[in-house]
Short mmCIF file of C-alpha atoms in Angstrom, two decimals:
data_model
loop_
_atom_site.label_atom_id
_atom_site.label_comp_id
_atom_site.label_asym_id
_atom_site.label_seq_id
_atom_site.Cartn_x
_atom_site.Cartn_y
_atom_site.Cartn_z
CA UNK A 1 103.54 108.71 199.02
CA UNK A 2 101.06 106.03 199.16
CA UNK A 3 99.60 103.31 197.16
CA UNK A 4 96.53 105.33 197.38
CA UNK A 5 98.46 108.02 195.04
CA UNK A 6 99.16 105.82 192.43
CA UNK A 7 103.17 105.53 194.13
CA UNK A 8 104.35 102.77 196.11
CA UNK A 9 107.39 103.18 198.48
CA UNK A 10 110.37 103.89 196.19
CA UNK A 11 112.05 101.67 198.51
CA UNK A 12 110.04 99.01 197.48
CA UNK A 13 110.01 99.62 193.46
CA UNK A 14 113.81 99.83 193.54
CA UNK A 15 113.78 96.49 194.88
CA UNK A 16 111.89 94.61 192.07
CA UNK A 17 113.85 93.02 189.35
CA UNK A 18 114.15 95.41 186.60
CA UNK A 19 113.94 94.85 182.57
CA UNK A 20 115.64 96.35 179.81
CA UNK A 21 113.65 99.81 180.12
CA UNK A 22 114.14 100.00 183.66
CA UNK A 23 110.83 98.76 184.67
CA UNK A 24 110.04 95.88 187.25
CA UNK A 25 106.84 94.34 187.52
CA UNK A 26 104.22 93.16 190.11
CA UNK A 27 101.00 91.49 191.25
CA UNK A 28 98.63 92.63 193.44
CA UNK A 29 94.92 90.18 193.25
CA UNK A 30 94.15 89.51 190.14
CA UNK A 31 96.68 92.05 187.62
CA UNK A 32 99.81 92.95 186.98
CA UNK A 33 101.58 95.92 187.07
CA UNK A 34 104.63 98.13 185.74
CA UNK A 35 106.20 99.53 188.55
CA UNK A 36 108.66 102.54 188.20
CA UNK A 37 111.75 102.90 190.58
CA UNK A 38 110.12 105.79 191.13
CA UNK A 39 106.85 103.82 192.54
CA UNK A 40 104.84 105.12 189.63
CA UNK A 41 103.09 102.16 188.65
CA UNK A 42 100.18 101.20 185.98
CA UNK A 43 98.44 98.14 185.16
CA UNK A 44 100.04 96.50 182.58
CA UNK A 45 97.82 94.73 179.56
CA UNK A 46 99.17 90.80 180.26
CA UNK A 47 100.89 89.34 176.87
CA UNK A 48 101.99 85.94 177.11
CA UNK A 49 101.91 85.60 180.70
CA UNK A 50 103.56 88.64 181.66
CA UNK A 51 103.50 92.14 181.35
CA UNK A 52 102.98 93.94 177.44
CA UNK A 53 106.07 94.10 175.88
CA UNK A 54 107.39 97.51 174.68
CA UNK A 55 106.95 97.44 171.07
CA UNK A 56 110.24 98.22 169.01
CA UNK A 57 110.52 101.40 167.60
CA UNK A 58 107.51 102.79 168.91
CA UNK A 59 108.57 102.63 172.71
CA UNK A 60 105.02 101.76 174.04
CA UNK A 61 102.58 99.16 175.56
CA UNK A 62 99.55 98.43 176.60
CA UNK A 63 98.01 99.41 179.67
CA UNK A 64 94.34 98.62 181.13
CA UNK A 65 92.37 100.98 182.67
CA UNK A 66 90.24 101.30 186.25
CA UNK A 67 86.77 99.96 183.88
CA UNK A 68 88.96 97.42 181.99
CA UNK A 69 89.45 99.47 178.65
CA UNK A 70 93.20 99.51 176.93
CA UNK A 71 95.05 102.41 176.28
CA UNK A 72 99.28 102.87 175.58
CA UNK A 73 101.63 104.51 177.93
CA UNK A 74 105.47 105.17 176.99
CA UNK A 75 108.33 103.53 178.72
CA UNK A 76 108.23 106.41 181.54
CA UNK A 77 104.95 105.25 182.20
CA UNK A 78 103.10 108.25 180.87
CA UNK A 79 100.12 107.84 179.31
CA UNK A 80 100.66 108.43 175.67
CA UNK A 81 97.06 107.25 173.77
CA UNK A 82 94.20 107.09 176.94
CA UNK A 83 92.74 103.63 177.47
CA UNK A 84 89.77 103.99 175.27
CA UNK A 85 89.59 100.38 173.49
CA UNK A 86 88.03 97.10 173.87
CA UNK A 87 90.76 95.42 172.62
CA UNK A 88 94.09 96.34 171.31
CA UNK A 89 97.08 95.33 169.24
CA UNK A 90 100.95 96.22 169.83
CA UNK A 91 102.33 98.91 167.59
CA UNK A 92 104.07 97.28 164.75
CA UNK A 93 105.42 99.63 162.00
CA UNK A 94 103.78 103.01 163.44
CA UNK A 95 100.46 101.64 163.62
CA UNK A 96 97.93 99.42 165.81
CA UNK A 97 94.80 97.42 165.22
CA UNK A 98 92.19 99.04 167.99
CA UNK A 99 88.18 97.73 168.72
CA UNK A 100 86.38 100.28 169.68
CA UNK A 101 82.35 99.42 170.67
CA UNK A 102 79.69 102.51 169.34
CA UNK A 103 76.13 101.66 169.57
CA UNK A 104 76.63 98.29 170.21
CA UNK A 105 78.36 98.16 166.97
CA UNK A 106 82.23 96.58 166.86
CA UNK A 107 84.50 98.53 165.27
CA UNK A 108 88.28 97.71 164.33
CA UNK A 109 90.24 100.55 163.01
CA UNK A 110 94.11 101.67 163.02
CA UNK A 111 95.57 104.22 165.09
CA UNK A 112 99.14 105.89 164.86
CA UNK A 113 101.30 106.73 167.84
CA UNK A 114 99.30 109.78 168.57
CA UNK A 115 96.17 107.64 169.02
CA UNK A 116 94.89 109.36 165.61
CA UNK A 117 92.49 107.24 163.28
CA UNK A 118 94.80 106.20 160.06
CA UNK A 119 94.39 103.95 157.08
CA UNK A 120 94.22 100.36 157.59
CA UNK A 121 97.90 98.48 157.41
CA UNK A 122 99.35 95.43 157.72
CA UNK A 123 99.51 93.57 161.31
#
């Protein structure tokens, strides 16, 4: 296992200061992660100078991507919606406020937990 994998030494993770969902965080340059006792990390979406929170009820948070784009993973750290938007809001009440950029065009829309398109709802 390697950093290299997308794992850092278990050794290490188990050694971070864990939250509630049995996640610790780091930095390495310029982002933050969610680290896994496991060593699975991610790069966590920073909310209010930290990592995303998990949103209740829904169980996820934001993560960014490699090319900077936002996507949700699950409290395992699987990635549960891929990072496919500009910008993103936390789940609140099943749904999410998502920009999505087509044609130079700026687009905000609502997804569901699944990442599927759905009507437009209070945030």
């Amino acid at each position: 296992m390697s950093v290299s994998d997308g794992l850092l030494p278990p050794a290490f993770a188990s050694a971070l200061n864990l939250d509630t969902h049995g996640l610790g965080s780091a930095i390495c340059g310029n982002h933050l992660y969610f680290v896994a006792p496991t060593g699975k990390f991610i790069r966590a979406f920073i909310y209010d100078n930290g990592p995303d929170y998990f949103s209740a009820g829904e169980g996820l948070a934001r993560f960014v991507s490699r090319d900077g784009l936002i996507g949700y993973v699950d409290e395992t750290l699987e990635i549960v919606i891929p990072a496919r938007y500009e910008d993103a809001f936390p789940f609140r009440n099943g749904k999410a406020k998502v920009l999505t950029v087509r044609g130079g065009a700026r687009l905000w829309s609502w997804i569901d937990e699944t990442g599927a398109q759905v009507p437009p709802g209070g945030q």
